[in-house]
Structure formats: structure tokens, C-alpha cells
């Protein structure tokens, strides 16, 4: 009887489909609804080709993560890979940056959600109401996560399914109102003046599209809460990237077909495009879909981020053990509180500032993760279990070149902020290590006293 009760009390692991929906929520965010106008402005119809090129390049980085996730079952993703490849300090620094990424993503999406609400609910323009909305949303996510995976799985699956259905509705409804004349021009005249202008336009479209896919790196963070992570995570990464690429391509084709050259001037491109085709109800449908999408990304970040800081504390003792404490629902409650506090503080900043922080933290974890793939392939120190990256060094080398190119696009202010985070984290690391060394010496001293007595 006791054994049966213990078995029932063990929380269920996340299944393949739940991990897939978690990945969909992490990748499809506000950018899916807001960036089509930007990429069309720079490349017109050929923006679809740019999107496919970007999807291929980002998928190379995602494949590196698939290779790494097949080698390890532990939670933590990028920091865990760097820890095993380059040592304790590298893993710790990357872990702090990845946790910072999760907090900035959560904060950015909360700010975006409330910004969208302002457009049709003027009450949110009041600073007190806006602040109350921030607190309510962060608390709501925290409360849901306190109850562990069962409730998280339900909310996440509903959110991701609603998001996919909204995009499918846009594609299926919009395709009947497409006008062939809207598919011209194919390339802007300014981009046809020579190789350099073309590359400039291509790069201007490539960069924002690249950011559409960056959420994939959150998928392996909570690996220990998943069924067979070393097999399921690589499959999910490939499935998510394929699904998102198909949806984004179809979405962009329909949006261009509905609006033509007007698409480049819309602030809410998909909503405005569908309004052009079917009227106001189409605009309302897409606004609701946008809110669901942003909510889903915020929720996904609120679930993964506490697991990350908890794994830093529990798996290799990089943080005090009490930070990794969990409740009876197997939820990292201390990590949830820490994440909520930092996210609330970050929500006082502007959306664009938070986006810049998110992008920087994303690329900081890509480079060492890709280098870890190269090292493990060379040493075979941690063999794969279920997925092996084809082509040996080819894919990680290309992914590394792309990542380094993207890092050159950051401003000096953003890089300075990243440096500040790294320095502060390093200071805390050496303080924690010194504290642990003092505790160890104290225990050794007590043991020697006991032996004498």
C-alpha cells in the first residue's frame, strides 16, 4: 500500500508532445506577428527566400543543441554543456547568462503583452494600472509553476495549440483573399543597384528573422522533468524548427498576398493584413492570437528559467543548495521566487531595452555550446545517445561562423551591459567558492577535534 502511494505521488514526466508544445511556445512569440513588415520592407517578396536561408542557418545551431542534448540527461542546457566541456567557471558564467536570458525574455513578453493591451484598453495607459498588470502577470506565472508539471503541462498545451490554430486560421482564411498583383516587386529597386546594396538589404532582413527562432535554446533547460530527454529533446528540436519554418513561410506568403507593398508600413502587420482581406473581425482575431502568443512565450520562460537556476545549485553546487529546493509538486520554489523578483525589476525597463538584453544573452550561450560540440566530437568524451550530428565538424563550424557574425551587430552599450553581467557573476562565483572552501576547512577542523576527543 505504501509503495503504491509513493508511486502515485511521483510527478509525471513531460511527454514528447508536451515538450513539443513547450518548444512551440518558446519560439513563436510577438516577433512572428510584428516582424513581417520589417523583413518585407527590406526584401519585398524575396523576403521568403531570406526567411528560408535564416531558418537553415538557425537550424544548424539547433542541431548542435540536439547533438549536445543527446549526450546529457541533466537540466541546464548551455551551461551544463559548457561545464562538461570547459570546466566549472565557464559553466557557471553561462548558467548565469542563460538565467538572465530567461528573466529578460519573461519581462520583455510581459511588457509587450501590456503594450498590446494599451492599444484597445486605454485603462492600461495609467501607470498604476500598468504596474498592477505587471505584478499580476508575474504572480500568475509563479503560482502556476508552484504547482509543478501537471498544471504547467495543461496551460502550456492549451496556449501552444491556440497559437498554432490562430496562425493556421490566418493562413487558411487569408489564402482566399490573396491578389496576385501584390506579389510584385520581387526585390526592392534599391537592393538591385549592386552587390553591396543587395547584401545590405539582405542583412537588414536576415537579422530580425534570426531572432524569430532563438527560443529553441530554452527547450533542453528542464531536461530532468522530461521523459527520455536524451532521445526526445533532439527530436523535438528538429520538429519545432521544421514546424515554425513552414508556418512562418506560409504566413509571410499570405501576408504579402493580402497587403502587397502596404505590408511594410503596418505596425501590426498580420492583424492589419487580415483586416484588408476580411474586415475588422479579422483584425480582432489576430490581436487575440498575438496576445495568446506573447502569453505563451512568457509562460514558457517562467517555467524553464527557475529550473535553470535550481540546476546550478543542485547538480554541481555552483550556487548554495537552498536555491535548488523543491516543493512536493517537484517545483523549484526558491528559483521561482528569485526569477519573479528579477523579472519584476526588469519590467520597469522599455521593451526595446529588454529585447536587446535578450538577444545578447542568447548569442553568449550559442558560441560556447557550438565549441562544446566540436570538442566532444574530437575527444568522444561524452558519446551521443540516440542522435549524432552528421558531417562531423561541418555543421558546428558553419554555425560558429554565423554566430560570430551576428555578435558583431550588437551596439557598444549592449556589449558593455553583457560585460557588466559577466563581471558581477564572476565576483559572486569566487565569493561562493571561497565560502565553500571555508566551510570545508571548518568541517575538517571539527572532524580532527572529534578524533582527538
PDB file of N, CA and C in Angstrom, residues 272-311:
ATOM      1  N   UNK A 272      -3.375  43.711 -39.484  1.00  0.00           N
ATOM      2  CA  UNK A 272      -3.779  44.689 -40.499  1.00  0.00           C
ATOM      3  C   UNK A 272      -3.983  44.023 -41.854  1.00  0.00           C
ATOM      4  N   UNK A 273      -3.152  43.018 -42.162  1.00  0.00           N
ATOM      5  CA  UNK A 273      -3.282  42.299 -43.435  1.00  0.00           C
ATOM      6  C   UNK A 273      -4.604  41.553 -43.514  1.00  0.00           C
ATOM      7  N   UNK A 274      -4.980  40.880 -42.433  1.00  0.00           N
ATOM      8  CA  UNK A 274      -6.247  40.143 -42.446  1.00  0.00           C
ATOM      9  C   UNK A 274      -7.431  41.099 -42.451  1.00  0.00           C
ATOM     10  N   UNK A 275      -7.296  42.261 -41.831  1.00  0.00           N
ATOM     11  CA  UNK A 275      -8.372  43.253 -41.888  1.00  0.00           C
ATOM     12  C   UNK A 275      -8.576  43.726 -43.331  1.00  0.00           C
ATOM     13  N   UNK A 276      -7.486  43.828 -44.091  1.00  0.00           N
ATOM     14  CA  UNK A 276      -7.586  44.211 -45.504  1.00  0.00           C
ATOM     15  C   UNK A 276      -8.419  43.194 -46.281  1.00  0.00           C
ATOM     16  N   UNK A 277      -8.269  41.914 -45.924  1.00  0.00           N
ATOM     17  CA  UNK A 277      -8.968  40.860 -46.647  1.00  0.00           C
ATOM     18  C   UNK A 277     -10.401  40.643 -46.210  1.00  0.00           C
ATOM     19  N   UNK A 278     -10.657  40.586 -44.891  1.00  0.00           N
ATOM     20  CA  UNK A 278     -11.997  40.177 -44.411  1.00  0.00           C
ATOM     21  C   UNK A 278     -12.689  41.215 -43.535  1.00  0.00           C
ATOM     22  N   UNK A 279     -11.989  42.267 -43.139  1.00  0.00           N
ATOM     23  CA  UNK A 279     -12.634  43.288 -42.313  1.00  0.00           C
ATOM     24  C   UNK A 279     -12.158  43.285 -40.871  1.00  0.00           C
ATOM     25  N   UNK A 280     -12.894  44.015 -40.032  1.00  0.00           N
ATOM     26  CA  UNK A 280     -12.492  44.243 -38.641  1.00  0.00           C
ATOM     27  C   UNK A 280     -12.409  42.964 -37.811  1.00  0.00           C
ATOM     28  N   UNK A 281     -13.268  41.991 -38.110  1.00  0.00           N
ATOM     29  CA  UNK A 281     -13.233  40.773 -37.305  1.00  0.00           C
ATOM     30  C   UNK A 281     -11.917  40.009 -37.507  1.00  0.00           C
ATOM     31  N   UNK A 282     -11.337  40.154 -38.692  1.00  0.00           N
ATOM     32  CA  UNK A 282     -10.040  39.541 -38.940  1.00  0.00           C
ATOM     33  C   UNK A 282      -8.948  40.211 -38.121  1.00  0.00           C
ATOM     34  N   UNK A 283      -9.017  41.530 -37.987  1.00  0.00           N
ATOM     35  CA  UNK A 283      -8.067  42.272 -37.163  1.00  0.00           C
ATOM     36  C   UNK A 283      -8.167  41.832 -35.708  1.00  0.00           C
ATOM     37  N   UNK A 284      -9.419  41.723 -35.218  1.00  0.00           N
ATOM     38  CA  UNK A 284      -9.644  41.308 -33.825  1.00  0.00           C
ATOM     39  C   UNK A 284      -9.124  39.895 -33.581  1.00  0.00           C
ATOM     40  N   UNK A 285      -9.339  38.997 -34.544  1.00  0.00           N
ATOM     41  CA  UNK A 285      -8.875  37.611 -34.418  1.00  0.00           C
ATOM     42  C   UNK A 285      -7.361  37.559 -34.250  1.00  0.00           C
ATOM     43  N   UNK A 286      -6.652  38.352 -35.049  1.00  0.00           N
ATOM     44  CA  UNK A 286      -5.202  38.322 -34.985  1.00  0.00           C
ATOM     45  C   UNK A 286      -4.662  38.999 -33.729  1.00  0.00           C
ATOM     46  N   UNK A 287      -5.360  40.027 -33.249  1.00  0.00           N
ATOM     47  CA  UNK A 287      -4.936  40.665 -31.998  1.00  0.00           C
ATOM     48  C   UNK A 287      -5.039  39.660 -30.849  1.00  0.00           C
ATOM     49  N   UNK A 288      -6.123  38.889 -30.830  1.00  0.00           N
ATOM     50  CA  UNK A 288      -6.288  37.852 -29.804  1.00  0.00           C
ATOM     51  C   UNK A 288      -5.174  36.813 -29.941  1.00  0.00           C
ATOM     52  N   UNK A 289      -4.885  36.420 -31.180  1.00  0.00           N
ATOM     53  CA  UNK A 289      -3.808  35.455 -31.417  1.00  0.00           C
ATOM     54  C   UNK A 289      -2.464  35.987 -30.962  1.00  0.00           C
ATOM     55  N   UNK A 290      -2.232  37.275 -31.170  1.00  0.00           N
ATOM     56  CA  UNK A 290      -0.980  37.890 -30.749  1.00  0.00           C
ATOM     57  C   UNK A 290      -0.852  37.866 -29.234  1.00  0.00           C
ATOM     58  N   UNK A 291      -1.951  38.159 -28.533  1.00  0.00           N
ATOM     59  CA  UNK A 291      -1.936  38.136 -27.068  1.00  0.00           C
ATOM     60  C   UNK A 291      -1.658  36.729 -26.548  1.00  0.00           C
ATOM     61  N   UNK A 292      -2.283  35.724 -27.194  1.00  0.00           N
ATOM     62  CA  UNK A 292      -2.057  34.333 -26.790  1.00  0.00           C
ATOM     63  C   UNK A 292      -0.599  33.943 -27.023  1.00  0.00           C
ATOM     64  N   UNK A 293      -0.047  34.388 -28.167  1.00  0.00           N
ATOM     65  CA  UNK A 293       1.339  34.069 -28.499  1.00  0.00           C
ATOM     66  C   UNK A 293       2.302  34.641 -27.477  1.00  0.00           C
ATOM     67  N   UNK A 294       2.131  35.916 -27.149  1.00  0.00           N
ATOM     68  CA  UNK A 294       3.017  36.562 -26.179  1.00  0.00           C
ATOM     69  C   UNK A 294       2.877  35.912 -24.811  1.00  0.00           C
ATOM     70  N   UNK A 295       1.635  35.613 -24.429  1.00  0.00           N
ATOM     71  CA  UNK A 295       1.392  34.948 -23.145  1.00  0.00           C
ATOM     72  C   UNK A 295       2.108  33.603 -23.109  1.00  0.00           C
ATOM     73  N   UNK A 296       2.054  32.872 -24.225  1.00  0.00           N
ATOM     74  CA  UNK A 296       2.678  31.554 -24.284  1.00  0.00           C
ATOM     75  C   UNK A 296       4.178  31.610 -24.124  1.00  0.00           C
ATOM     76  N   UNK A 297       4.841  32.582 -24.781  1.00  0.00           N
ATOM     77  CA  UNK A 297       6.294  32.710 -24.655  1.00  0.00           C
ATOM     78  C   UNK A 297       6.666  33.086 -23.229  1.00  0.00           C
ATOM     79  N   UNK A 298       5.908  34.024 -22.648  1.00  0.00           N
ATOM     80  CA  UNK A 298       6.168  34.430 -21.261  1.00  0.00           C
ATOM     81  C   UNK A 298       6.004  33.250 -20.312  1.00  0.00           C
ATOM     82  N   UNK A 299       4.964  32.459 -20.548  1.00  0.00           N
ATOM     83  CA  UNK A 299       4.713  31.306 -19.682  1.00  0.00           C
ATOM     84  C   UNK A 299       5.818  30.274 -19.815  1.00  0.00           C
ATOM     85  N   UNK A 300       6.258  30.026 -21.053  1.00  0.00           N
ATOM     86  CA  UNK A 300       7.332  29.065 -21.286  1.00  0.00           C
ATOM     87  C   UNK A 300       8.615  29.504 -20.571  1.00  0.00           C
ATOM     88  N   UNK A 301       8.924  30.806 -20.648  1.00  0.00           N
ATOM     89  CA  UNK A 301      10.116  31.327 -19.968  1.00  0.00           C
ATOM     90  C   UNK A 301       9.977  31.215 -18.458  1.00  0.00           C
ATOM     91  N   UNK A 302       8.768  31.447 -17.940  1.00  0.00           N
ATOM     92  CA  UNK A 302       8.557  31.376 -16.488  1.00  0.00           C
ATOM     93  C   UNK A 302       8.692  29.953 -15.967  1.00  0.00           C
ATOM     94  N   UNK A 303       8.480  28.955 -16.819  1.00  0.00           N
ATOM     95  CA  UNK A 303       8.601  27.552 -16.434  1.00  0.00           C
ATOM     96  C   UNK A 303      10.058  27.076 -16.487  1.00  0.00           C
ATOM     97  N   UNK A 304      10.762  27.453 -17.563  1.00  0.00           N
ATOM     98  CA  UNK A 304      12.130  26.970 -17.759  1.00  0.00           C
ATOM     99  C   UNK A 304      13.156  27.684 -16.890  1.00  0.00           C
ATOM    100  N   UNK A 305      12.977  28.976 -16.688  1.00  0.00           N
ATOM    101  CA  UNK A 305      14.005  29.785 -16.019  1.00  0.00           C
ATOM    102  C   UNK A 305      14.265  29.356 -14.571  1.00  0.00           C
ATOM    103  N   UNK A 306      13.248  29.133 -13.736  1.00  0.00           N
ATOM    104  CA  UNK A 306      13.524  28.665 -12.368  1.00  0.00           C
ATOM    105  C   UNK A 306      14.235  27.316 -12.331  1.00  0.00           C
ATOM    106  N   UNK A 307      13.922  26.435 -13.287  1.00  0.00           N
ATOM    107  CA  UNK A 307      14.596  25.130 -13.349  1.00  0.00           C
ATOM    108  C   UNK A 307      16.079  25.307 -13.602  1.00  0.00           C
ATOM    109  N   UNK A 308      16.435  26.338 -14.364  1.00  0.00           N
ATOM    110  CA  UNK A 308      17.831  26.585 -14.676  1.00  0.00           C
ATOM    111  C   UNK A 308      18.624  26.976 -13.436  1.00  0.00           C
ATOM    112  N   UNK A 309      18.137  27.971 -12.696  1.00  0.00           N
ATOM    113  CA  UNK A 309      18.888  28.419 -11.521  1.00  0.00           C
ATOM    114  C   UNK A 309      18.919  27.327 -10.450  1.00  0.00           C
ATOM    115  N   UNK A 310      17.844  26.514 -10.390  1.00  0.00           N
ATOM    116  CA  UNK A 310      17.821  25.390  -9.451  1.00  0.00           C
ATOM    117  C   UNK A 310      18.868  24.351  -9.830  1.00  0.00           C
ATOM    118  N   UNK A 311      19.029  24.099 -11.130  1.00  0.00           N
ATOM    119  CA  UNK A 311      20.014  23.107 -11.577  1.00  0.00           C
ATOM    120  C   UNK A 311      21.432  23.575 -11.293  1.00  0.00           C
TER     121      UNK A 311
END
